[in-house]
Amino acid sequence: MKRIQECNVLQLLCRFCLDERAAQRKGKPEWVESFLQRTFFSSCAIHEPPKNELNKYCTDCNLSVCRHCIDAGSHAEHKVLQIYRHVYKDVVPLREMEKHIDCSKIQAYKCNKQLVIALNPLPHSGSQTTEEAACDKCKRKLLDPNANRYCSIACKSPESNTREETQAEETEAT
């Protein structure tokens, strides 16, 4: 937001600010839905091991990428999100996602000395929770229900299905 204000003072809007302004009008960038459907941490089809796991996401290309894809230079000037694994789920640094979407009311976790948020909810475990202590969409238990209403980005995103819901719909269609 500060950068947009600086550009407005100069009477120019850079590409970054145009993208951010469009995202603010729509509520979220176009790439978010695809991002939530991605599977991370598989091997890159282009690059050989070691360290070829798809643990980054290029928002400009709308692709999962590995560190070698970044090092090769084809994404050098692009916006790239780092994806981490935290307790069997894909997470992204809260600080990075806040640049793109409203992350308020999403349960954050501490991972590698930083706050992260989940892309999609974990499958439900056997224990039930009270309605007040649960995610508004998937009813998964929240650690701090007084401060949060959602367990993941997918649950907060109004039009999105979680990866599991999309897979279930595809199975029903076949």
CSV table of C-alpha atoms in Angstrom, one decimal, residues 3-169:
chain,number,residue,atom,x,y,z
A,3,ARG,CA,4.4,1.7,-2.5
A,4,ILE,CA,1.1,2.6,-4.3
A,5,GLN,CA,1.0,5.9,-2.4
A,6,GLU,CA,4.6,6.7,-3.4
A,7,CYS,CA,3.8,6.0,-7.1
A,8,ASN,CA,0.7,8.2,-6.9
A,9,VAL,CA,2.9,11.1,-5.6
A,10,LEU,CA,5.1,10.6,-8.7
A,11,GLN,CA,2.0,10.4,-10.9
A,12,LEU,CA,3.2,7.1,-12.2
A,13,LEU,CA,2.1,3.5,-11.5
A,14,CYS,CA,4.7,0.8,-11.8
A,15,ARG,CA,3.7,-2.8,-12.8
A,16,PHE,CA,3.8,-3.9,-9.2
A,17,CYS,CA,1.4,-1.1,-8.2
A,18,LEU,CA,-1.0,-1.8,-11.1
A,19,ASP,CA,-1.1,-5.5,-10.1
A,20,GLU,CA,-1.7,-4.6,-6.5
A,21,ARG,CA,-4.4,-2.0,-7.3
A,22,ALA,CA,-6.2,-4.6,-9.5
A,23,ALA,CA,-6.0,-7.1,-6.7
A,24,GLN,CA,-7.4,-4.7,-4.2
A,25,ARG,CA,-10.4,-4.0,-6.5
A,26,LYS,CA,-11.1,-7.8,-7.0
A,27,GLY,CA,-10.3,-8.7,-3.4
A,28,LYS,CA,-7.5,-11.1,-4.4
A,29,PRO,CA,-5.1,-11.7,-7.3
A,30,GLU,CA,-6.2,-14.0,-10.1
A,31,TRP,CA,-3.4,-16.5,-9.4
A,32,VAL,CA,-4.7,-17.3,-5.8
A,33,GLU,CA,-7.2,-20.0,-6.9
A,34,SER,CA,-4.7,-21.9,-9.0
A,35,PHE,CA,-2.1,-21.5,-6.2
A,36,LEU,CA,-4.5,-23.2,-3.7
A,37,GLN,CA,-5.0,-26.2,-6.0
A,38,ARG,CA,-1.3,-26.8,-6.5
A,39,THR,CA,0.6,-29.8,-5.1
A,40,PHE,CA,4.0,-28.9,-3.7
A,41,PHE,CA,7.1,-30.8,-2.8
A,42,SER,CA,7.1,-33.3,-5.7
A,43,SER,CA,10.1,-33.4,-8.0
A,44,CYS,CA,10.6,-30.9,-10.7
A,45,ALA,CA,10.1,-32.5,-14.1
A,46,ILE,CA,12.7,-30.3,-15.7
A,47,HIS,CA,15.6,-30.5,-13.2
A,48,GLU,CA,17.5,-33.5,-11.9
A,49,PRO,CA,17.9,-34.2,-8.1
A,50,PRO,CA,19.2,-33.2,-5.6
A,51,LYS,CA,17.2,-30.4,-4.3
A,52,ASN,CA,14.7,-30.3,-7.1
A,53,GLU,CA,11.5,-30.2,-5.1
A,54,LEU,CA,8.8,-27.8,-6.1
A,55,ASN,CA,8.7,-25.6,-3.0
A,56,LYS,CA,8.3,-22.2,-4.6
A,57,TYR,CA,5.4,-20.6,-6.5
A,58,CYS,CA,5.9,-18.0,-9.2
A,59,THR,CA,2.9,-15.7,-9.1
A,60,ASP,CA,3.8,-14.1,-12.5
A,61,CYS,CA,3.8,-17.5,-14.3
A,62,ASN,CA,1.3,-19.2,-12.1
A,63,LEU,CA,3.6,-22.2,-11.7
A,64,SER,CA,5.2,-24.4,-9.0
A,65,VAL,CA,9.0,-24.1,-9.4
A,66,CYS,CA,12.1,-25.5,-7.8
A,67,ARG,CA,15.3,-23.7,-6.8
A,68,HIS,CA,17.0,-24.6,-10.1
A,69,CYS,CA,14.1,-23.0,-12.0
A,70,ILE,CA,14.8,-19.8,-10.1
A,71,ASP,CA,18.6,-20.0,-10.5
A,72,ALA,CA,18.2,-20.6,-14.3
A,73,GLY,CA,17.0,-17.0,-14.5
A,74,SER,CA,13.6,-17.5,-16.2
A,75,HIS,CA,11.9,-16.3,-13.0
A,76,ALA,CA,14.6,-13.8,-11.9
A,77,GLU,CA,12.4,-10.7,-12.0
A,78,HIS,CA,9.2,-12.5,-10.9
A,79,LYS,CA,7.4,-12.5,-7.6
A,80,VAL,CA,8.1,-15.9,-6.0
A,81,LEU,CA,6.5,-17.3,-2.8
A,82,GLN,CA,8.5,-19.8,-0.7
A,83,ILE,CA,6.4,-22.8,0.4
A,84,TYR,CA,7.2,-24.7,3.6
A,85,ARG,CA,5.9,-27.9,5.1
A,86,HIS,CA,4.5,-27.6,8.6
A,87,VAL,CA,2.9,-30.6,10.3
A,88,TYR,CA,2.0,-32.3,7.0
A,89,LYS,CA,0.5,-29.3,5.3
A,90,ASP,CA,1.8,-26.6,2.9
A,91,VAL,CA,2.2,-23.2,4.4
A,92,VAL,CA,3.4,-19.8,3.2
A,93,PRO,CA,4.9,-17.0,5.3
A,94,LEU,CA,2.2,-14.7,6.6
A,95,ARG,CA,4.4,-11.7,5.9
A,96,GLU,CA,4.6,-12.6,2.2
A,97,MET,CA,0.9,-13.4,1.7
A,98,GLU,CA,-0.2,-10.2,3.4
A,99,LYS,CA,1.3,-8.4,0.4
A,100,HIS,CA,-1.3,-10.1,-1.9
A,101,ILE,CA,-4.5,-10.9,0.1
A,102,ASP,CA,-6.2,-10.0,3.4
A,103,CYS,CA,-4.9,-12.6,5.8
A,104,SER,CA,-6.7,-11.3,8.9
A,105,LYS,CA,-8.7,-13.9,10.8
A,106,ILE,CA,-6.6,-16.8,9.4
A,107,GLN,CA,-4.9,-19.1,12.0
A,108,ALA,CA,-1.1,-18.5,11.9
A,109,TYR,CA,1.5,-20.9,13.1
A,110,LYS,CA,5.2,-20.5,14.1
A,111,CYS,CA,7.5,-22.3,11.7
A,112,ASN,CA,11.3,-21.7,11.3
A,113,LYS,CA,11.0,-18.6,13.5
A,114,GLN,CA,8.3,-16.9,11.4
A,115,LEU,CA,4.6,-16.9,11.2
A,116,VAL,CA,3.0,-19.0,8.5
A,117,ILE,CA,-0.5,-19.7,7.3
A,118,ALA,CA,-1.8,-22.9,5.7
A,119,LEU,CA,-2.9,-23.0,2.1
A,120,ASN,CA,-5.5,-25.7,2.7
A,121,PRO,CA,-7.0,-27.3,5.8
A,122,LEU,CA,-5.7,-30.7,7.0
A,123,PRO,CA,-8.2,-33.5,6.8
A,124,HIS,CA,-10.5,-33.8,9.8
A,125,SER,CA,-9.4,-35.9,12.7
A,126,GLY,CA,-11.8,-38.0,14.7
A,127,SER,CA,-12.3,-35.4,17.4
A,128,GLN,CA,-15.2,-33.0,17.2
A,129,THR,CA,-15.1,-29.3,18.3
A,130,THR,CA,-17.7,-26.8,19.4
A,131,GLU,CA,-19.1,-24.5,16.7
A,132,GLU,CA,-17.5,-21.4,18.4
A,133,ALA,CA,-14.0,-22.9,18.3
A,134,ALA,CA,-14.1,-24.0,14.7
A,135,CYS,CA,-13.2,-22.7,11.3
A,136,ASP,CA,-16.2,-21.0,9.7
A,137,LYS,CA,-15.9,-23.0,6.5
A,138,CYS,CA,-14.5,-26.5,7.2
A,139,LYS,CA,-15.3,-26.7,11.0
A,140,ARG,CA,-11.7,-27.7,11.8
A,141,LYS,CA,-10.5,-26.8,15.3
A,142,LEU,CA,-8.8,-23.5,15.7
A,143,LEU,CA,-6.0,-22.8,18.2
A,144,ASP,CA,-7.3,-19.3,19.0
A,145,PRO,CA,-10.9,-19.0,18.0
A,146,ASN,CA,-11.2,-15.6,19.7
A,147,ALA,CA,-8.7,-14.1,17.2
A,148,ASN,CA,-9.3,-16.3,14.1
A,149,ARG,CA,-12.2,-17.5,12.0
A,150,TYR,CA,-10.4,-19.6,9.4
A,151,CYS,CA,-7.8,-22.4,9.5
A,152,SER,CA,-6.4,-21.7,6.0
A,153,ILE,CA,-6.3,-19.4,3.0
A,154,ALA,CA,-8.7,-21.7,1.1
A,155,CYS,CA,-11.3,-21.5,3.9
A,156,LYS,CA,-11.2,-17.7,3.9
A,157,SER,CA,-11.3,-17.3,0.1
A,158,PRO,CA,-15.0,-17.0,-0.7
A,159,GLU,CA,-15.1,-18.7,-4.2
A,160,SER,CA,-12.4,-21.3,-3.5
A,161,ASN,CA,-12.8,-25.0,-2.9
A,162,THR,CA,-10.1,-26.7,-0.9
A,163,ARG,CA,-7.9,-29.1,-2.9
A,164,GLU,CA,-9.7,-32.0,-1.2
A,165,GLU,CA,-13.2,-30.6,-2.2
A,166,THR,CA,-12.0,-30.3,-5.8
A,167,GLN,CA,-10.7,-33.8,-5.8
A,168,ALA,CA,-14.0,-35.1,-4.4
A,169,GLU,CA,-16.0,-33.2,-7.1
